Every structure is written in structure tokens, then in C-alpha cells.
PDB file of C-alpha atoms in Angstrom:
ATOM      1  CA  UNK A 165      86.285 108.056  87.320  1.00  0.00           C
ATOM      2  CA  UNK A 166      87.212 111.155  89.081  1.00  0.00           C
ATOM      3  CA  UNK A 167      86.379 113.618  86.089  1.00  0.00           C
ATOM      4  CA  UNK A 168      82.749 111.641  85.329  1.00  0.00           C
ATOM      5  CA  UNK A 169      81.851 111.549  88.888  1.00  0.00           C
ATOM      6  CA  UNK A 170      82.376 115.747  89.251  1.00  0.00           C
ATOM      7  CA  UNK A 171      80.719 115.979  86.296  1.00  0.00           C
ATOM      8  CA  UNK A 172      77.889 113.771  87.508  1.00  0.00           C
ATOM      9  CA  UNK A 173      77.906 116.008  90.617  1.00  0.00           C
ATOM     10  CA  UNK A 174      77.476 119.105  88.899  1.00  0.00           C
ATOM     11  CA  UNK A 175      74.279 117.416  86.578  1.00  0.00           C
ATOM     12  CA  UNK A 176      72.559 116.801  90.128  1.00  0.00           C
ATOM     13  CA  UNK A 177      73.206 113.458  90.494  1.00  0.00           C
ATOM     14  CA  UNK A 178      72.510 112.407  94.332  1.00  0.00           C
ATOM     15  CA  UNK A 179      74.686 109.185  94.835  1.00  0.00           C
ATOM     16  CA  UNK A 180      78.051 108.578  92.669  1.00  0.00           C
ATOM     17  CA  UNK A 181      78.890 104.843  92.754  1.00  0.00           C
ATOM     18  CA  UNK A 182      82.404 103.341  90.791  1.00  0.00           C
ATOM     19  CA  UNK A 183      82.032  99.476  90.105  1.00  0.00           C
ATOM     20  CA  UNK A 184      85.633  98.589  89.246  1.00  0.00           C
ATOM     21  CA  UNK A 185      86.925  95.003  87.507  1.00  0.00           C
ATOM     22  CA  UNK A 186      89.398  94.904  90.425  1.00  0.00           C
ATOM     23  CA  UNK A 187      89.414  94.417  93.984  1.00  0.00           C
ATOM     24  CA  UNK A 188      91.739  93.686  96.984  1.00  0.00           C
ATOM     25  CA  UNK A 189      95.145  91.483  96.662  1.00  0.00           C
ATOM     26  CA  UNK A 190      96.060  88.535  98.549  1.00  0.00           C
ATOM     27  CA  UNK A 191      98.598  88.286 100.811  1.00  0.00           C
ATOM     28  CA  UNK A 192     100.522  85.234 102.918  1.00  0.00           C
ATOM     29  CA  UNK A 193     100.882  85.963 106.480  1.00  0.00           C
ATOM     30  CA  UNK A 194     103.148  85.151 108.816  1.00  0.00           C
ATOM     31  CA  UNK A 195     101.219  81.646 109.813  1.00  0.00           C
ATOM     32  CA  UNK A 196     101.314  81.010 106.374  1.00  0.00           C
ATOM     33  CA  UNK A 197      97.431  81.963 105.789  1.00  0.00           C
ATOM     34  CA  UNK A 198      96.155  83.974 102.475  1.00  0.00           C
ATOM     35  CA  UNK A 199      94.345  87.078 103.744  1.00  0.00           C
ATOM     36  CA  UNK A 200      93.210  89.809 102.180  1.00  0.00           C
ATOM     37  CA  UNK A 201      95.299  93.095 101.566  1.00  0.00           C
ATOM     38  CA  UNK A 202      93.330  96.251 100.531  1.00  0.00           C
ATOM     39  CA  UNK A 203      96.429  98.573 100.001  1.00  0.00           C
ATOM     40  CA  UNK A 204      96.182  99.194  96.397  1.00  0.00           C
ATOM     41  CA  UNK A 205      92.573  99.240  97.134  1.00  0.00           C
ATOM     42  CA  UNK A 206      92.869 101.723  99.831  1.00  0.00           C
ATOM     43  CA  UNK A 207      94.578 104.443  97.575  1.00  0.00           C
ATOM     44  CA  UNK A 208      92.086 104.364  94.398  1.00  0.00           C
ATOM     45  CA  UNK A 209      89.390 105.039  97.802  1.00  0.00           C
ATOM     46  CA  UNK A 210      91.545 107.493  98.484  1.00  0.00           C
ATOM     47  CA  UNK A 211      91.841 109.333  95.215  1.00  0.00           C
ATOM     48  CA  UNK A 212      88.174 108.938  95.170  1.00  0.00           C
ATOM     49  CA  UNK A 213      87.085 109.894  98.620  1.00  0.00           C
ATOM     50  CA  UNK A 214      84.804 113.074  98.797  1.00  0.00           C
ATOM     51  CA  UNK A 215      84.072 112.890  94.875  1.00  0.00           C
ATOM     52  CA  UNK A 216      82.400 108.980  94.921  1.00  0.00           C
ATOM     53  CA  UNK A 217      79.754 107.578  97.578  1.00  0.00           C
ATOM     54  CA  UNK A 218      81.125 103.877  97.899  1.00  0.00           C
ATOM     55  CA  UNK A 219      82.851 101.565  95.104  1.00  0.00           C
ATOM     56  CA  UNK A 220      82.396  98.001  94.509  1.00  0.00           C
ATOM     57  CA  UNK A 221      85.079  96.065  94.199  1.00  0.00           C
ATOM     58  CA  UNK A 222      85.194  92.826  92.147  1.00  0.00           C
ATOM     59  CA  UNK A 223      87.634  90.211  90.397  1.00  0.00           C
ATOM     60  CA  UNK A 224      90.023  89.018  92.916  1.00  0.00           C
ATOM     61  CA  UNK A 225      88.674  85.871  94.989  1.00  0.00           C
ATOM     62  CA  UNK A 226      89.222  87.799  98.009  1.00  0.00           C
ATOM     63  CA  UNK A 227      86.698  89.331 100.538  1.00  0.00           C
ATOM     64  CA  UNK A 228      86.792  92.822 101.550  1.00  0.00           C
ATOM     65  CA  UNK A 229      83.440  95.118 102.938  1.00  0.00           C
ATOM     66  CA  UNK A 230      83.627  98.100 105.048  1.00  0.00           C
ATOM     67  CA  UNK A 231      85.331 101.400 104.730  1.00  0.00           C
ATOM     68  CA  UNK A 232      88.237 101.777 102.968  1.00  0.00           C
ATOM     69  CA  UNK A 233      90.314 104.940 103.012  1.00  0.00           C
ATOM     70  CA  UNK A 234      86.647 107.307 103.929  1.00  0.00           C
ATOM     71  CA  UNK A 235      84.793 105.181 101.506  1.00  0.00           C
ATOM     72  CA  UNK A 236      82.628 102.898 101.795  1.00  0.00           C
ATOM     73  CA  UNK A 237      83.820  99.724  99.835  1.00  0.00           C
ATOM     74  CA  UNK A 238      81.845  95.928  99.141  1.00  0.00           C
ATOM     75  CA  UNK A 239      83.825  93.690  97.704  1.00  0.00           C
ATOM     76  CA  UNK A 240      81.982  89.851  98.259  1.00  0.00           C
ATOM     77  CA  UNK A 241      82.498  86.752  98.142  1.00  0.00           C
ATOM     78  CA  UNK A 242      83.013  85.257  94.654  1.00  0.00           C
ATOM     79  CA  UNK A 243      80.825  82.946  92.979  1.00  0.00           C
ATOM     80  CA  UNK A 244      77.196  84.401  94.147  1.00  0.00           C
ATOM     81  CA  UNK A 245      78.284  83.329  97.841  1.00  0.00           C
ATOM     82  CA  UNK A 246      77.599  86.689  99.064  1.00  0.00           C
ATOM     83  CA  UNK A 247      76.165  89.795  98.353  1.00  0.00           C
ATOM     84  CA  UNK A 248      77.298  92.885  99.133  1.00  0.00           C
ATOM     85  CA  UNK A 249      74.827  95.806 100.125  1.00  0.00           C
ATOM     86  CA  UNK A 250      75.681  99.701 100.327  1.00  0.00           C
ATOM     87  CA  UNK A 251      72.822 101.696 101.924  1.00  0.00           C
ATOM     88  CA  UNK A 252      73.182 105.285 100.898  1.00  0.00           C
ATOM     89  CA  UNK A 253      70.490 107.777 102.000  1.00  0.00           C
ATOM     90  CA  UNK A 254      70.307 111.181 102.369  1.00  0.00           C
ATOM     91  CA  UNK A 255      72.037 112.876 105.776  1.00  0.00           C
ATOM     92  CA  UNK A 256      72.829 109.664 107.483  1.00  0.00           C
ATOM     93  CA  UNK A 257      76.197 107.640 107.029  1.00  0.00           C
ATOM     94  CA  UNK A 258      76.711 105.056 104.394  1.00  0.00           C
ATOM     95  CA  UNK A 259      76.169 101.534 105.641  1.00  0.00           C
ATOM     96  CA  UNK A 260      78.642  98.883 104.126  1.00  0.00           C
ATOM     97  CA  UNK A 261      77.496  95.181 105.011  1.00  0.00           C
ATOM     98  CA  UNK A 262      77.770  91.867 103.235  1.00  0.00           C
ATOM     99  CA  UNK A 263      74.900  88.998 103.003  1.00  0.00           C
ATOM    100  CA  UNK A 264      75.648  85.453 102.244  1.00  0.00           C
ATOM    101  CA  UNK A 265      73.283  83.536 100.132  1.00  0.00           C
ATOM    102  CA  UNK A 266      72.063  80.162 101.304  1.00  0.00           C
ATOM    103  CA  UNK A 267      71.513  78.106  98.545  1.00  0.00           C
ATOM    104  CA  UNK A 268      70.265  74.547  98.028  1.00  0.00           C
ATOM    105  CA  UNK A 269      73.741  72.692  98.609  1.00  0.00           C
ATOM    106  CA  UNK A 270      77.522  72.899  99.059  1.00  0.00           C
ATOM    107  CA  UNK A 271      79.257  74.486  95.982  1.00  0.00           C
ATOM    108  CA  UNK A 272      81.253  72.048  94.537  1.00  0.00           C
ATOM    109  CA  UNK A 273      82.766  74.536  91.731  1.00  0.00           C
ATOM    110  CA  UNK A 274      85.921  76.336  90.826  1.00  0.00           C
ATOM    111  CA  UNK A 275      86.913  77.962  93.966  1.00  0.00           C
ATOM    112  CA  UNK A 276      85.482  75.587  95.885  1.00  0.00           C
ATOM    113  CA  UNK A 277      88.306  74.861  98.344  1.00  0.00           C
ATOM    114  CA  UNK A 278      89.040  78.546  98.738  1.00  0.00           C
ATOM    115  CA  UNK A 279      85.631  79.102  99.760  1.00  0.00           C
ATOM    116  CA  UNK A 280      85.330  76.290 101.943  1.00  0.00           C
TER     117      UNK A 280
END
């Protein structure tokens, strides 16, 4: 990622976005709760900071938007449940937000309970 996006850079490219098949790891905490944990996340923002403008995250049935590590990071809800926005413009700071969808009913689907 880090090699395409310089290269990307140097073609004139204005915004460099990484959409990654992965996304932030679950965790039990103390109460007993599964929560999110953006560690592993957190480094790959790391390594990326300064060369990418935000990654989107994917894959795990976790929920993660913000800033991670300097970048800006969307990671959703699963199942169409949310969507997450980047807005990237010229001179002004990224803005990371999420969007849930309201659709005609209660999802009654895989992942159901989690969402719930």
C-alpha cells in the first residue's frame, strides 16, 4: 500500500484512500462486554500515516470511525446498518463520521443479535 500510494503521490493524485478486507478486533472487557479493539488497526494507520488520506476498514463485525493513529479511519456497522463517510477536501481537516441507514424494518439476519 505504502509503495502504490507514493507512487500515486508522485502521478498527482490529490486524495490516497486504502480499503482493506480487515478491520478492528474484538475484545472482552472486564464486565464481560465485547468491545472493539483497534490496536492492530492502529499500527497499519500508523505505517500509513502521512503517505494515505484515511482507510476503510471492513470484515470484522465490529464498529470503529474516527482517527486512528493520525488517520482518519471508517470502519461501519456490518450488514448495510451504517455507512461510513470520509470528507476529504483540500486545506481543511479530514472529517470521519458514520450514518446509519433506516430501513423498512428490524433486521432479522445473521448478526442480528450482535447488532441488536
Amino acid at each position: 500500500i505504502i509503495r502504490v500510494a507514493e507512487e500515486m503521490r508522485r502521478d498527482g493524485v490529490d486524495f490516497v484512500i486504502a480499503a482493506v478486507h480487515d478491520g478492528v478486533d474484538a475484545a472482552v472487557s472486564a464486565a464481560g462486554r465485547l468491545e472493539p479493539d483497534p490496536r492492530r488497526m492502529e499500527d497499519l494507520c500508523r505505517a500509513m500515516r502521512g503517505r494515505v488520506d484515511a482507510v476503510l476498514g471492513s470484515h470484522t463485525l465490529q464498529r470503529c470511525v474516527g482517527v486512528l493513529a493520525g488517520v482518519p479511519f471508517v470502519q461501519p456497522w456490518a450488514f448495510g446498518a451504517e455507512v461510513g463517510v470520509v470528507e476529504l477536501r483540500p486545506n481543511q481537516p479530514p472529517v470521519a463520521f458514520g450514518g446509519m441507514v433506516e430501513g423498512s424494518g428490524a433486521w432479522d439476519g445473521p448478526g442480528s443479535r450482535m447488532h441488536a
